[in-house]
Coordinates of C-alpha atoms in Angstrom, one line a residue:
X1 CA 113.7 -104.4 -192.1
X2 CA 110.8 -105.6 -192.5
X3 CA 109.4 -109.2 -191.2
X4 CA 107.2 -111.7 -188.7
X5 CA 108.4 -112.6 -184.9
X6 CA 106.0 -115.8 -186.2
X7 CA 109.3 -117.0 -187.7
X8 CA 112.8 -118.2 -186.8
X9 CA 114.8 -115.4 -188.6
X10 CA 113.3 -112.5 -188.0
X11 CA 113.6 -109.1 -190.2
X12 CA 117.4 -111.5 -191.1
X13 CA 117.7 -110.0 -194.5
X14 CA 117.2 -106.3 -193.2
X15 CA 119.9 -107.2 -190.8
X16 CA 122.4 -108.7 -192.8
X17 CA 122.2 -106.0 -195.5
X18 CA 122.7 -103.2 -193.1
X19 CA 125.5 -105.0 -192.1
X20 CA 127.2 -105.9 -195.0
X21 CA 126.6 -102.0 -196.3
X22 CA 128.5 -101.2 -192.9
X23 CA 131.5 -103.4 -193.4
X24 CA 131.5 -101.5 -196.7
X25 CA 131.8 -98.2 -195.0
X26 CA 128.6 -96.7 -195.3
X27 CA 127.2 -94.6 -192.8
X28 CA 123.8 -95.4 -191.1
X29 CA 121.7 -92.5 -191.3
X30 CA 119.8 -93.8 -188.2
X31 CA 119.4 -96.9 -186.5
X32 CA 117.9 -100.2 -188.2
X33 CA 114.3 -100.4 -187.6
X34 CA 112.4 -103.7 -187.7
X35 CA 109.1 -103.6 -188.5
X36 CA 107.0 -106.8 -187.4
X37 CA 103.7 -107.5 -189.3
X38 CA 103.4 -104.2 -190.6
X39 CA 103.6 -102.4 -186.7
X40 CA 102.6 -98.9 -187.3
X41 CA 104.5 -97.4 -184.6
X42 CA 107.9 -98.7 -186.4
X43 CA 106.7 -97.4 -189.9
X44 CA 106.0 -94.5 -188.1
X45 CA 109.1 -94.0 -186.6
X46 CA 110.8 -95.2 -190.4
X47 CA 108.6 -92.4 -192.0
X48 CA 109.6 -89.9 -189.4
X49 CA 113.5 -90.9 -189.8
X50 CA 112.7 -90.1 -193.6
X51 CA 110.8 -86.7 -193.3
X52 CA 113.3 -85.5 -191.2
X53 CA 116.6 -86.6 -193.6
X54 CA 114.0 -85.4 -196.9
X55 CA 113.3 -81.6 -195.2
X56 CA 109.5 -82.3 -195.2
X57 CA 108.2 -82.5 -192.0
X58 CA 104.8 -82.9 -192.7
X59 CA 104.5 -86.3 -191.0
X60 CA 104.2 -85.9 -187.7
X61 CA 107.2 -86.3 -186.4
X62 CA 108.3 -89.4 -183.9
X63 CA 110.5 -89.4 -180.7
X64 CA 111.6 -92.5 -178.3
X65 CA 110.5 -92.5 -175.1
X66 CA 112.8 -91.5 -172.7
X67 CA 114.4 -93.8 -170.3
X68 CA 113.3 -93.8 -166.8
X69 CA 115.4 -94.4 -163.7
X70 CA 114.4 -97.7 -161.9
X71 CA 116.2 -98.1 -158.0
X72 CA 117.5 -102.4 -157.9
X73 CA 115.9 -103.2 -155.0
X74 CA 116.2 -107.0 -155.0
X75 CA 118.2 -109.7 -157.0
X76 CA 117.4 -113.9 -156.1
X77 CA 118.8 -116.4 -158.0
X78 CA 115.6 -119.1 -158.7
X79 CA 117.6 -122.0 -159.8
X80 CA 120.6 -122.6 -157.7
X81 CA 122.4 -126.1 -158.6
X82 CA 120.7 -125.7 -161.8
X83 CA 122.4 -127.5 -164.9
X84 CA 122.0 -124.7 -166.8
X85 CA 123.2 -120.6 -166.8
X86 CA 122.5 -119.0 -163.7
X87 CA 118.3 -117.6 -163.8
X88 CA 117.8 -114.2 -161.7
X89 CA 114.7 -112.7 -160.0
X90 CA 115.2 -109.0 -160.5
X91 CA 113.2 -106.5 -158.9
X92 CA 112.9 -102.7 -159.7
X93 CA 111.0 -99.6 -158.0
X94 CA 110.2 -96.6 -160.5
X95 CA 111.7 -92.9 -159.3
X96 CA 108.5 -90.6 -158.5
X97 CA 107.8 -88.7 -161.3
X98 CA 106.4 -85.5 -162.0
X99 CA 104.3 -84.0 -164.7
X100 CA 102.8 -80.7 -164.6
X101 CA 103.0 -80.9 -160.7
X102 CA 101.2 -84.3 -160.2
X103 CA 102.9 -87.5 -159.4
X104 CA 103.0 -90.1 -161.9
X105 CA 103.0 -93.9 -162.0
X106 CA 104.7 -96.6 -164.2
X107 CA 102.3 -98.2 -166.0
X108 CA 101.8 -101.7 -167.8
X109 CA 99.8 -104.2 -168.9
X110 CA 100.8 -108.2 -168.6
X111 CA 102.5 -109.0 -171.5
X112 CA 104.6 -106.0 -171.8
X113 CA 108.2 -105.7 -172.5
X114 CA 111.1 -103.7 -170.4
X115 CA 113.5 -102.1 -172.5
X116 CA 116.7 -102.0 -170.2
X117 CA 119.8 -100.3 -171.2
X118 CA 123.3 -102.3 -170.2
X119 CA 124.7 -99.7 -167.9
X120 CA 125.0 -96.8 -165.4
X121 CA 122.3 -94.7 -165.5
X122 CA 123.9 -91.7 -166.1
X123 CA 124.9 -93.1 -169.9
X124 CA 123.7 -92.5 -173.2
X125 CA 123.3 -94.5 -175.9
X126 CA 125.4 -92.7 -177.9
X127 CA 128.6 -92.8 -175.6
X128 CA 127.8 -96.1 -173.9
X129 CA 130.3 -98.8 -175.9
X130 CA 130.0 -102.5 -175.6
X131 CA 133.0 -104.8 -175.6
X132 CA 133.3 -105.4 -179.1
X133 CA 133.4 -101.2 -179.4
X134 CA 129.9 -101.0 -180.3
X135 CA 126.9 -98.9 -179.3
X136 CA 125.5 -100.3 -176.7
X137 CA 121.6 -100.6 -177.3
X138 CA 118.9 -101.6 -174.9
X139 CA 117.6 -105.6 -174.4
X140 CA 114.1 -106.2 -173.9
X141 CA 112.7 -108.4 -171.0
X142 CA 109.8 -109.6 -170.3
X143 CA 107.4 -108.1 -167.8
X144 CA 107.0 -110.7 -164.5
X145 CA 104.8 -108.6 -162.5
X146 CA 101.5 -106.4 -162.6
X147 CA 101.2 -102.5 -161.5
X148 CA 99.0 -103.2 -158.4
X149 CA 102.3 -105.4 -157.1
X150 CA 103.6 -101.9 -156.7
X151 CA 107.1 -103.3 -158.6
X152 CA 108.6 -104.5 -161.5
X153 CA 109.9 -108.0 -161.4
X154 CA 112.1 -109.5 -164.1
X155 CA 113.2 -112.9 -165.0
X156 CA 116.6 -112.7 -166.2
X157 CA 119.0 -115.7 -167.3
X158 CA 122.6 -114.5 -167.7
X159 CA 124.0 -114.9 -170.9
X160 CA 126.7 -115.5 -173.2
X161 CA 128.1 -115.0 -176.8
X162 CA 129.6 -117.2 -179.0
X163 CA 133.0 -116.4 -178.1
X164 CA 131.7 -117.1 -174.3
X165 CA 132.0 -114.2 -172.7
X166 CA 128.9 -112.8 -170.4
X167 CA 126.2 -110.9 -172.1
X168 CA 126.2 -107.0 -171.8
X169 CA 122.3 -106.6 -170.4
X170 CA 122.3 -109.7 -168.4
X171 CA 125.5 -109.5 -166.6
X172 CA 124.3 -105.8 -166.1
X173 CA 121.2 -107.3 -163.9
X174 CA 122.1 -110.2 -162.7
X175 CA 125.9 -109.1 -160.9
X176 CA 127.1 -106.2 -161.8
X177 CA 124.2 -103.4 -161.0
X178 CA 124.0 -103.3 -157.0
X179 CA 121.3 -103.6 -155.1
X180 CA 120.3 -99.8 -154.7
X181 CA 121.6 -99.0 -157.9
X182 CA 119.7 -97.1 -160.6
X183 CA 118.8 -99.1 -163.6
X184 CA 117.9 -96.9 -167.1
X185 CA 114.7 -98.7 -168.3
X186 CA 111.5 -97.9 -170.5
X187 CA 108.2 -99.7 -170.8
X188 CA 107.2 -100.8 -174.3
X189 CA 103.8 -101.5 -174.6
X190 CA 103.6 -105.2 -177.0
X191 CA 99.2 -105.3 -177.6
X192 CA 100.1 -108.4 -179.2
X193 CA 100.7 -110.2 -176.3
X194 CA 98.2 -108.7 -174.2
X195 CA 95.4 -111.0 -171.8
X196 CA 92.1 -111.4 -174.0
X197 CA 88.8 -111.1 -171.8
X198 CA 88.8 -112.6 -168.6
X199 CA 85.6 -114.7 -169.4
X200 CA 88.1 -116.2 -172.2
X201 CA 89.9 -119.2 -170.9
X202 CA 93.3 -118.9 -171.4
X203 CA 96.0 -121.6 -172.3
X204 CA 99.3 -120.6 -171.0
X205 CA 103.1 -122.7 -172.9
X206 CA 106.1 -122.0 -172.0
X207 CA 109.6 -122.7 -170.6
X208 CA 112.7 -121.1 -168.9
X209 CA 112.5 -117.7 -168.5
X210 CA 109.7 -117.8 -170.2
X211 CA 107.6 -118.1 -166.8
X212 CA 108.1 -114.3 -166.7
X213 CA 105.4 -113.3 -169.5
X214 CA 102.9 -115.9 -168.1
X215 CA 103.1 -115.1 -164.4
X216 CA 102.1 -111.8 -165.5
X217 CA 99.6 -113.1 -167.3
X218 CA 98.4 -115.1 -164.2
X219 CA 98.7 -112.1 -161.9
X220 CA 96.4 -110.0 -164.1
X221 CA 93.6 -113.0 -164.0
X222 CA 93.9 -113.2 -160.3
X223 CA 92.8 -109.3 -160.1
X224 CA 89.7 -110.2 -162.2
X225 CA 88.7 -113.5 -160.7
X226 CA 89.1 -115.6 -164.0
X227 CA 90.2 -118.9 -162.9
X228 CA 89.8 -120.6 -166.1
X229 CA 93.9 -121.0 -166.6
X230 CA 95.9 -123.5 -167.8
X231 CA 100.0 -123.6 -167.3
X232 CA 102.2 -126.0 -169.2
X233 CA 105.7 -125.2 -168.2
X234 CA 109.2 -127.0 -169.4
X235 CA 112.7 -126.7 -167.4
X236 CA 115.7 -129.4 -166.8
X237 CA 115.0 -130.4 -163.5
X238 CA 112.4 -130.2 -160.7
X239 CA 114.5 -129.6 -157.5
X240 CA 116.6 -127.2 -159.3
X241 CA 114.6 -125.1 -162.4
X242 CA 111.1 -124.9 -160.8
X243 CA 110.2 -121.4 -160.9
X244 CA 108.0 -119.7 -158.5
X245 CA 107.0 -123.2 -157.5
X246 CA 105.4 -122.6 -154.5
X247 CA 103.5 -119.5 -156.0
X248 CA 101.9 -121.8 -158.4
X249 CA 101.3 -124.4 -156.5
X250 CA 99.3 -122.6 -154.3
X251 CA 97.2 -120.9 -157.5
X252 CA 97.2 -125.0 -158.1
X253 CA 95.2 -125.5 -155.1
X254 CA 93.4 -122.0 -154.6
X255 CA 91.8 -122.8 -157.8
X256 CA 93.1 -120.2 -159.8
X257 CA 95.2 -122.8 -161.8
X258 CA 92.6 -125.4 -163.6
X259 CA 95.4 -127.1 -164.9
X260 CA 99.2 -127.3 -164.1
X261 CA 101.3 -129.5 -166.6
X262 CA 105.1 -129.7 -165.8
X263 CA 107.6 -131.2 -168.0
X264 CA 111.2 -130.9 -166.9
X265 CA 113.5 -132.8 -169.2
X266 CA 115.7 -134.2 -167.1
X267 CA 114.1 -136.3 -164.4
X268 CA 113.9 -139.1 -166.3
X269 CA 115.9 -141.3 -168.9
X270 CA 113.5 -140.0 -171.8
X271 CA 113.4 -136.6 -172.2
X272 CA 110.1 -135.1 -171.5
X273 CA 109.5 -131.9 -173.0
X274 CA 106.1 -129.3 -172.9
X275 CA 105.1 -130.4 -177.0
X276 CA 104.7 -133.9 -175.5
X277 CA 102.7 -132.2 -172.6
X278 CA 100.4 -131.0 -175.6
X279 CA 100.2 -134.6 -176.9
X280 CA 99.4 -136.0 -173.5
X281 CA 96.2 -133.9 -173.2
X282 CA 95.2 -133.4 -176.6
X283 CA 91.7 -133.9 -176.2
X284 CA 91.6 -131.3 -173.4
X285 CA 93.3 -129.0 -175.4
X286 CA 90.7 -129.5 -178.2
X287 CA 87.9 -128.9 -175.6
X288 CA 89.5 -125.9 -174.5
X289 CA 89.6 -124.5 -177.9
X290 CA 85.9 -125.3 -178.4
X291 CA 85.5 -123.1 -175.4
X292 CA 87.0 -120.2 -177.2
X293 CA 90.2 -120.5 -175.2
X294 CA 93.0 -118.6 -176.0
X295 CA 96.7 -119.8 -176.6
X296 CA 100.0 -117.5 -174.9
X297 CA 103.1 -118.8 -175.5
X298 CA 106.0 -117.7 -174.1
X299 CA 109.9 -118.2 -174.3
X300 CA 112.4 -120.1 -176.5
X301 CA 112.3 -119.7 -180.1
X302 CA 115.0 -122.4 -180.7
X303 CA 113.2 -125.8 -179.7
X304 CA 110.2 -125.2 -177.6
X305 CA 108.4 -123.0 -179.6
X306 CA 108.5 -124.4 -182.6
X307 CA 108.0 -127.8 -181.7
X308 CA 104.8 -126.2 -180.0
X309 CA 103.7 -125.0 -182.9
X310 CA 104.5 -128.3 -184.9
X311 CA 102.5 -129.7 -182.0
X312 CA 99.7 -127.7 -182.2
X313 CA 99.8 -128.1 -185.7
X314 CA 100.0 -131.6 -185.9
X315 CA 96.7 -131.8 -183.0
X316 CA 94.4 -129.1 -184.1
X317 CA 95.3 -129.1 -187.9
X318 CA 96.9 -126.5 -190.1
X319 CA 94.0 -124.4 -190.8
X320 CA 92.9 -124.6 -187.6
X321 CA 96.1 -123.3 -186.0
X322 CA 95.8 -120.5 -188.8
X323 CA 92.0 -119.4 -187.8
X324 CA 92.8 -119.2 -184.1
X325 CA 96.3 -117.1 -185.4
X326 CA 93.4 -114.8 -187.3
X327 CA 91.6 -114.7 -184.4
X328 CA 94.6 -113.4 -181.9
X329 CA 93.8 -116.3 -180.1
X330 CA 97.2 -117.9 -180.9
X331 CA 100.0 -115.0 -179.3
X332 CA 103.8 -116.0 -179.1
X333 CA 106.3 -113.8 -177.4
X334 CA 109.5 -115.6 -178.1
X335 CA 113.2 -114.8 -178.5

């Protein structure tokens, strides 16, 4: 399936025609594979799947990574008397592993994903069934920590299906995994979200669990003293949604935040939202850009970021918007 995480339906007619061939009783040969913006490690693994149902194996051939065995060593819910779903801080330790005799670490970058599979350990993919009787395949989460914090955090907001009932991944985190537990999880490496240099300043959007991909981001600028940073972040409600408030409030006033905008929706009779942010400070934003900044944005594709990119749109000008997109200097990691 082939397609652009830039837009709102994403690789949709790959996935509807593998379903609709399904319903029709045709047997998948091997799992869908979307393929965004031409990613050469997803046509590689689609030319691999090929060469090995075709008998010619001269392409080299391609494997998933294994899944590694994280311990649950801490779960906090950040947004209690919250409106909205239920938001958990998850933490995870790696296992020590071995290779050739010589320990080895889990390694990331900010702005890396966590593929987490939605069950004990001990499971496989290929026995592990869902509630509708389904495979059960892994959910991705974004990264909320850095290597040198010597653990993984993740910002997980439980959720539901249309017929209401809990989420498979995120019920898995947030209440059903115990605290000593062993999660299955593998690291997937997305370069399209990663930091640019740290002389670059860097202009940070994003709401909900969102934060996760941008604390990250603000983690890894810490390490290399780049205090040029600027955080706009949406939620309903100050006293209830602000995440990791008091760790940005002191990055605030340490200096390593230039800028903190806040927009929660709620506090007031007119909603307030972080495209209006935008608006607010549009001139800044255009200075910024001047500056060679770079845009991350980070969270919601329904609503925020697409009225962030209207908004951007609308202040910096179509072509503009599409230079700085040329220039991976505009990155979205959205869902």
């Amino acid at each position: 399936a082939l397609g652009d995480k830039h837009y709102q339906a994403f690789c949709a007619f790959g996935h509807q025609l593998d379903r609709d061939l399904h319903r029709c009783g045709a047997q998948r040969l091997f799992d869908l594979i979307e393929v965004d913006n031409g990613d050469e490690h997803a046509l590689r693994q689609w030319q691999s799947q090929l060469a090995q149902i075709s008998g010619h194996h001269a392409a080299q051939e391609w494997q998933p990574l294994p899944y590694q065995h994280w311990t649950l060593v801490q779960r906090q819910q950040l947004n209690l008397g919250s409106l909205g779903h239920p938001v958990m801080w998850i933490r995870l330790q790696a296992h020590q592993t071995e290779f050739h005799g010589e320990p080895q670490q889990a390694i990331w970058q900010a702005g890396d994903i966590l593929e987490v599979f939605p069950g004990p350990a001990h499971e496989t993919l290929a026995t592990s069934l869902d509630g509708t009787g389904l495979k059960a395949h892994h959910r991705e989460y974004s990264i909320a920590s850095i290597v040198a914090d010597g653990y993984l955090d993740l910002v997980v907001r439980q959720a539901y299906r249309a017929d209401g009932s809990p989420g498979l991944a995120s019920s898995w985190l947030n209440t059903q995994a115990q605290i000593g537990d062993t999660i299955a999880a593998r690291i997937r490496s997305n370069r399209s979200f990663h930091a640019p240099r740290p002389e670059q300043p860097m202009i940070l959007i994003g709401n909900g669990t969102g934060i996760a991909g941008l604390r990250a981001h603000l983690k890894q600028r810490h390490e290399h003293a780049a205090t040029r940073n600027w955080l706009i972040f949406g939620e309903r409600q100050r006293a209830n949604d602000f995440l990791f408030a008091e760790e940005l409030q002191i990055w605030q006033e340490q200096g390593h935040l230039t800028r903190l905008d806040l927009a929660f929706s709620r506090d007031q009779q007119q909603k307030i939202y972080v495209q209006d942010k935008l608006h607010e400070a549009c001139e800044e934003l255009r200075l910024w850009i001047a500056d060679g900044a770079v845009i991350f944005v980070c969270g919601s594709l329904q609503g925020m970021a697409n009225e962030v990119d209207q908004a951007l749109r609308e202040l910096l000008g179509d072509t503009a918007l599409e230079q700085l997109r040329n220039e991976a200097r505009y990155r979205r990691d959205v869902y």
